Amino acid sequence: RLKKIDELFSRYYIRFSVIDRPGVLAEISGILGKGGISIASVLQKERRGGKVVPIVIMTLESGESNMQKAIAIIDKLGVVREKSFFIRVEDFED
C-alpha cells in the first residue's frame, strides 16, 4: 500500500546553493529546527566572499511533510540561489 506523506519518516540528504555570507547556515538550521528536523552533519565549502556556495546537510530521521514545509520556507530566503535538492536516505535492514 502507498503511504500518506504524513506517514513517511526518513533521514534526508539536502543540498542548498546559497550566497556565502555570515549567518546563512544559522538561518537554515533555525528553520529546520523549528520544523522538528535535527541535523546529523553539515558540509560547507570554503568561504568565497559573497559568491554562491553549496551547503550539504544530512538529517536524522524526520517527517516528509515537515521536510517539505521547511524546504519551501528556506527556498524563499534571499540568499538561496537555486531550488534546494533533497532525497530520502533509507536504512535497509537484512
PDB file of C-alpha atoms in Angstrom:
ATOM      1  CA  ARG A   1       0.000   0.000   0.000  1.00  0.00           C
ATOM      2  CA  LEU A   2       1.111   3.548  -0.650  1.00  0.00           C
ATOM      3  CA  LYS A   3       1.839   5.570   2.459  1.00  0.00           C
ATOM      4  CA  LYS A   4       0.460   9.046   3.002  1.00  0.00           C
ATOM      5  CA  ILE A   5       3.038  11.808   3.217  1.00  0.00           C
ATOM      6  CA  ASP A   6       2.361  12.203   6.949  1.00  0.00           C
ATOM      7  CA  GLU A   7       3.387   8.565   7.430  1.00  0.00           C
ATOM      8  CA  LEU A   8       6.820   8.902   5.810  1.00  0.00           C
ATOM      9  CA  PHE A   9       9.858   9.233   8.077  1.00  0.00           C
ATOM     10  CA  SER A  10      13.408   9.097   6.802  1.00  0.00           C
ATOM     11  CA  ARG A  11      16.848  10.601   7.012  1.00  0.00           C
ATOM     12  CA  TYR A  12      17.492  13.207   4.311  1.00  0.00           C
ATOM     13  CA  TYR A  13      20.351  14.486   2.197  1.00  0.00           C
ATOM     14  CA  ILE A  14      19.777  18.181   1.411  1.00  0.00           C
ATOM     15  CA  ARG A  15      21.836  20.452  -0.853  1.00  0.00           C
ATOM     16  CA  PHE A  16      21.408  24.214  -0.780  1.00  0.00           C
ATOM     17  CA  SER A  17      23.020  26.741  -3.155  1.00  0.00           C
ATOM     18  CA  VAL A  18      23.407  29.952  -1.196  1.00  0.00           C
ATOM     19  CA  ILE A  19      25.319  33.206  -1.179  1.00  0.00           C
ATOM     20  CA  ASP A  20      28.304  32.887   1.122  1.00  0.00           C
ATOM     21  CA  ARG A  21      27.763  35.359   3.922  1.00  0.00           C
ATOM     22  CA  PRO A  22      27.718  35.176   7.727  1.00  0.00           C
ATOM     23  CA  GLY A  23      24.550  33.828   9.323  1.00  0.00           C
ATOM     24  CA  VAL A  24      23.215  31.831   6.361  1.00  0.00           C
ATOM     25  CA  LEU A  25      23.883  28.439   7.930  1.00  0.00           C
ATOM     26  CA  ALA A  26      22.359  29.616  11.216  1.00  0.00           C
ATOM     27  CA  GLU A  27      19.225  30.786   9.408  1.00  0.00           C
ATOM     28  CA  ILE A  28      18.828  27.487   7.554  1.00  0.00           C
ATOM     29  CA  SER A  29      19.453  25.370  10.658  1.00  0.00           C
ATOM     30  CA  GLY A  30      16.977  27.504  12.617  1.00  0.00           C
ATOM     31  CA  ILE A  31      14.227  26.855  10.083  1.00  0.00           C
ATOM     32  CA  LEU A  32      14.977  23.126  10.103  1.00  0.00           C
ATOM     33  CA  GLY A  33      14.938  23.119  13.917  1.00  0.00           C
ATOM     34  CA  LYS A  34      11.571  24.888  14.058  1.00  0.00           C
ATOM     35  CA  GLY A  35      10.263  22.152  11.738  1.00  0.00           C
ATOM     36  CA  GLY A  36      11.434  19.449  14.136  1.00  0.00           C
ATOM     37  CA  ILE A  37      14.296  18.409  11.843  1.00  0.00           C
ATOM     38  CA  SER A  38      17.592  17.532  13.546  1.00  0.00           C
ATOM     39  CA  ILE A  39      20.902  17.835  11.729  1.00  0.00           C
ATOM     40  CA  ALA A  40      23.311  14.877  11.734  1.00  0.00           C
ATOM     41  CA  SER A  41      26.125  16.539   9.743  1.00  0.00           C
ATOM     42  CA  VAL A  42      26.959  19.610   7.664  1.00  0.00           C
ATOM     43  CA  LEU A  43      29.437  20.164   4.845  1.00  0.00           C
ATOM     44  CA  GLN A  44      30.076  23.722   3.731  1.00  0.00           C
ATOM     45  CA  LYS A  45      32.695  24.692   1.169  1.00  0.00           C
ATOM     46  CA  GLU A  46      35.363  27.236   1.998  1.00  0.00           C
ATOM     47  CA  ARG A  47      34.322  30.847   2.040  1.00  0.00           C
ATOM     48  CA  ARG A  48      34.305  32.550  -1.337  1.00  0.00           C
ATOM     49  CA  GLY A  49      33.403  36.058  -0.251  1.00  0.00           C
ATOM     50  CA  GLY A  50      29.828  36.643  -1.384  1.00  0.00           C
ATOM     51  CA  LYS A  51      29.784  34.033  -4.151  1.00  0.00           C
ATOM     52  CA  VAL A  52      27.380  31.097  -4.357  1.00  0.00           C
ATOM     53  CA  VAL A  53      28.475  28.028  -2.398  1.00  0.00           C
ATOM     54  CA  PRO A  54      26.845  24.661  -1.706  1.00  0.00           C
ATOM     55  CA  ILE A  55      25.809  23.600   1.787  1.00  0.00           C
ATOM     56  CA  VAL A  56      25.088  19.898   2.256  1.00  0.00           C
ATOM     57  CA  ILE A  57      23.159  18.690   5.294  1.00  0.00           C
ATOM     58  CA  MET A  58      22.361  15.158   6.411  1.00  0.00           C
ATOM     59  CA  THR A  59      19.451  14.957   8.830  1.00  0.00           C
ATOM     60  CA  LEU A  60      18.382  12.496  11.428  1.00  0.00           C
ATOM     61  CA  GLU A  61      15.048  10.785  10.828  1.00  0.00           C
ATOM     62  CA  SER A  62      12.344  13.362  10.153  1.00  0.00           C
ATOM     63  CA  GLY A  63       8.844  13.524   8.741  1.00  0.00           C
ATOM     64  CA  GLU A  64       8.482  14.094   4.994  1.00  0.00           C
ATOM     65  CA  SER A  65       5.778  16.731   5.408  1.00  0.00           C
ATOM     66  CA  ASN A  66       7.957  18.699   7.868  1.00  0.00           C
ATOM     67  CA  MET A  67      10.859  18.474   5.426  1.00  0.00           C
ATOM     68  CA  GLN A  68       8.810  19.760   2.507  1.00  0.00           C
ATOM     69  CA  LYS A  69       7.479  22.679   4.587  1.00  0.00           C
ATOM     70  CA  ALA A  70      10.964  23.648   5.801  1.00  0.00           C
ATOM     71  CA  ILE A  71      12.479  23.470   2.304  1.00  0.00           C
ATOM     72  CA  ALA A  72       9.670  25.666   0.936  1.00  0.00           C
ATOM     73  CA  ILE A  73      10.469  28.321   3.567  1.00  0.00           C
ATOM     74  CA  ILE A  74      14.233  28.083   3.021  1.00  0.00           C
ATOM     75  CA  ASP A  75      13.869  28.376  -0.757  1.00  0.00           C
ATOM     76  CA  LYS A  76      12.185  31.768  -0.266  1.00  0.00           C
ATOM     77  CA  LEU A  77      15.218  33.216   1.555  1.00  0.00           C
ATOM     78  CA  GLY A  78      17.023  35.957  -0.339  1.00  0.00           C
ATOM     79  CA  VAL A  79      20.367  34.155  -0.071  1.00  0.00           C
ATOM     80  CA  VAL A  80      19.164  30.964  -1.790  1.00  0.00           C
ATOM     81  CA  ARG A  81      20.140  30.978  -5.466  1.00  0.00           C
ATOM     82  CA  GLU A  82      18.690  27.674  -6.717  1.00  0.00           C
ATOM     83  CA  LYS A  83      15.835  25.448  -5.692  1.00  0.00           C
ATOM     84  CA  SER A  84      17.084  23.195  -2.887  1.00  0.00           C
ATOM     85  CA  PHE A  85      17.504  19.496  -3.571  1.00  0.00           C
ATOM     86  CA  PHE A  86      16.675  16.749  -1.087  1.00  0.00           C
ATOM     87  CA  ILE A  87      16.445  12.976  -1.224  1.00  0.00           C
ATOM     88  CA  ARG A  88      15.409  10.317   1.266  1.00  0.00           C
ATOM     89  CA  VAL A  89      18.191   8.187   2.712  1.00  0.00           C
ATOM     90  CA  GLU A  90      16.773   4.854   3.757  1.00  0.00           C
ATOM     91  CA  ASP A  91      18.466   2.359   6.035  1.00  0.00           C
ATOM     92  CA  PHE A  92      17.912  -1.162   4.820  1.00  0.00           C
ATOM     93  CA  GLU A  93      17.858  -3.974   7.337  1.00  0.00           C
ATOM     94  CA  ASP A  94      18.915  -7.506   6.389  1.00  0.00           C
TER      95      ASP A  94
END
